[in-house]
Amino acid sequence: QYGARLWGGGVDGAALSAVLCVDKMTHSNYEEIIMPEYHRGIPELAA
């Protein structure tokens, strides 16, 4: 599975987790640079 709001196995989740940890430790924003919009940890807001 790959696409908007879908996760493929555990690799995508592990990669996102690692990026979020680095962002927190370095006060950076690699999540927005590296991860596609639909694989970011930011939840969709209700309309």
mmCIF file with all atom_site columns, C-alpha atoms in Angstrom:
data_model
loop_
_atom_site.group_PDB
_atom_site.id
_atom_site.type_symbol
_atom_site.label_atom_id
_atom_site.label_alt_id
_atom_site.label_comp_id
_atom_site.label_asym_id
_atom_site.label_entity_id
_atom_site.label_seq_id
_atom_site.pdbx_PDB_ins_code
_atom_site.Cartn_x
_atom_site.Cartn_y
_atom_site.Cartn_z
_atom_site.occupancy
_atom_site.B_iso_or_equiv
_atom_site.pdbx_formal_charge
_atom_site.auth_seq_id
_atom_site.auth_comp_id
_atom_site.auth_asym_id
_atom_site.auth_atom_id
_atom_site.pdbx_PDB_model_num
ATOM 1  C CA . GLN A 1 1  ? 0.000   0.000  0.000  1.00 0.00 ? 1  GLN A CA 1
ATOM 2  C CA . TYR A 1 2  ? 1.314   3.393  -0.897 1.00 0.00 ? 2  TYR A CA 1
ATOM 3  C CA . GLY A 1 3  ? -0.521  6.639  -1.376 1.00 0.00 ? 3  GLY A CA 1
ATOM 4  C CA . ALA A 1 4  ? -2.451  9.275  0.460  1.00 0.00 ? 4  ALA A CA 1
ATOM 5  C CA . ARG A 1 5  ? -2.844  8.380  4.140  1.00 0.00 ? 5  ARG A CA 1
ATOM 6  C CA . LEU A 1 6  ? -1.678  4.771  3.597  1.00 0.00 ? 6  LEU A CA 1
ATOM 7  C CA . TRP A 1 7  ? 1.383   3.190  5.164  1.00 0.00 ? 7  TRP A CA 1
ATOM 8  C CA . GLY A 1 8  ? 3.437   0.480  3.498  1.00 0.00 ? 8  GLY A CA 1
ATOM 9  C CA . GLY A 1 9  ? 4.620   -2.054 6.055  1.00 0.00 ? 9  GLY A CA 1
ATOM 10 C CA . GLY A 1 10 ? 6.587   -0.723 9.000  1.00 0.00 ? 10 GLY A CA 1
ATOM 11 C CA . VAL A 1 11 ? 9.359   0.930  7.024  1.00 0.00 ? 11 VAL A CA 1
ATOM 12 C CA . ASP A 1 12 ? 7.490   4.200  6.386  1.00 0.00 ? 12 ASP A CA 1
ATOM 13 C CA . GLY A 1 13 ? 6.515   4.491  10.044 1.00 0.00 ? 13 GLY A CA 1
ATOM 14 C CA . ALA A 1 14 ? 10.066  3.768  11.190 1.00 0.00 ? 14 ALA A CA 1
ATOM 15 C CA . ALA A 1 15 ? 11.506  6.328  8.763  1.00 0.00 ? 15 ALA A CA 1
ATOM 16 C CA . LEU A 1 16 ? 9.011   8.979  9.873  1.00 0.00 ? 16 LEU A CA 1
ATOM 17 C CA . SER A 1 17 ? 9.769   8.224  13.521 1.00 0.00 ? 17 SER A CA 1
ATOM 18 C CA . ALA A 1 18 ? 13.502  8.657  12.923 1.00 0.00 ? 18 ALA A CA 1
ATOM 19 C CA . VAL A 1 19 ? 12.975  11.944 11.068 1.00 0.00 ? 19 VAL A CA 1
ATOM 20 C CA . LEU A 1 20 ? 10.708  13.267 13.838 1.00 0.00 ? 20 LEU A CA 1
ATOM 21 C CA . CYS A 1 21 ? 13.362  12.377 16.447 1.00 0.00 ? 21 CYS A CA 1
ATOM 22 C CA . VAL A 1 22 ? 16.070  14.218 14.491 1.00 0.00 ? 22 VAL A CA 1
ATOM 23 C CA . ASP A 1 23 ? 13.766  17.221 14.049 1.00 0.00 ? 23 ASP A CA 1
ATOM 24 C CA . LYS A 1 24 ? 13.129  17.356 17.796 1.00 0.00 ? 24 LYS A CA 1
ATOM 25 C CA . MET A 1 25 ? 16.820  17.014 18.709 1.00 0.00 ? 25 MET A CA 1
ATOM 26 C CA . THR A 1 26 ? 18.117  19.535 16.155 1.00 0.00 ? 26 THR A CA 1
ATOM 27 C CA . HIS A 1 27 ? 15.131  21.915 16.022 1.00 0.00 ? 27 HIS A CA 1
ATOM 28 C CA . SER A 1 28 ? 14.978  21.343 12.260 1.00 0.00 ? 28 SER A CA 1
ATOM 29 C CA . ASN A 1 29 ? 12.110  20.487 9.933  1.00 0.00 ? 29 ASN A CA 1
ATOM 30 C CA . TYR A 1 30 ? 13.379  17.585 7.839  1.00 0.00 ? 30 TYR A CA 1
ATOM 31 C CA . GLU A 1 31 ? 9.925   16.020 7.950  1.00 0.00 ? 31 GLU A CA 1
ATOM 32 C CA . GLU A 1 32 ? 8.630   18.597 5.445  1.00 0.00 ? 32 GLU A CA 1
ATOM 33 C CA . ILE A 1 33 ? 11.783  18.338 3.321  1.00 0.00 ? 33 ILE A CA 1
ATOM 34 C CA . ILE A 1 34 ? 12.044  14.537 3.140  1.00 0.00 ? 34 ILE A CA 1
ATOM 35 C CA . MET A 1 35 ? 8.582   13.031 3.589  1.00 0.00 ? 35 MET A CA 1
ATOM 36 C CA . PRO A 1 36 ? 5.823   13.347 0.984  1.00 0.00 ? 36 PRO A CA 1
ATOM 37 C CA . GLU A 1 37 ? 2.813   15.284 2.255  1.00 0.00 ? 37 GLU A CA 1
ATOM 38 C CA . TYR A 1 38 ? 0.694   12.156 2.720  1.00 0.00 ? 38 TYR A CA 1
ATOM 39 C CA . HIS A 1 39 ? 3.359   10.419 4.847  1.00 0.00 ? 39 HIS A CA 1
ATOM 40 C CA . ARG A 1 40 ? 3.908   13.188 7.358  1.00 0.00 ? 40 ARG A CA 1
ATOM 41 C CA . GLY A 1 41 ? 2.928   12.872 10.988 1.00 0.00 ? 41 GLY A CA 1
ATOM 42 C CA . ILE A 1 42 ? 0.571   15.837 10.798 1.00 0.00 ? 42 ILE A CA 1
ATOM 43 C CA . PRO A 1 43 ? -3.046  14.622 10.991 1.00 0.00 ? 43 PRO A CA 1
ATOM 44 C CA . GLU A 1 44 ? -5.586  15.867 8.465  1.00 0.00 ? 44 GLU A CA 1
ATOM 45 C CA . LEU A 1 45 ? -7.861  18.536 9.907  1.00 0.00 ? 45 LEU A CA 1
ATOM 46 C CA . ALA A 1 46 ? -11.611 18.005 9.748  1.00 0.00 ? 46 ALA A CA 1
ATOM 47 C CA . ALA A 1 47 ? -13.304 20.333 7.278  1.00 0.00 ? 47 ALA A CA 1
#
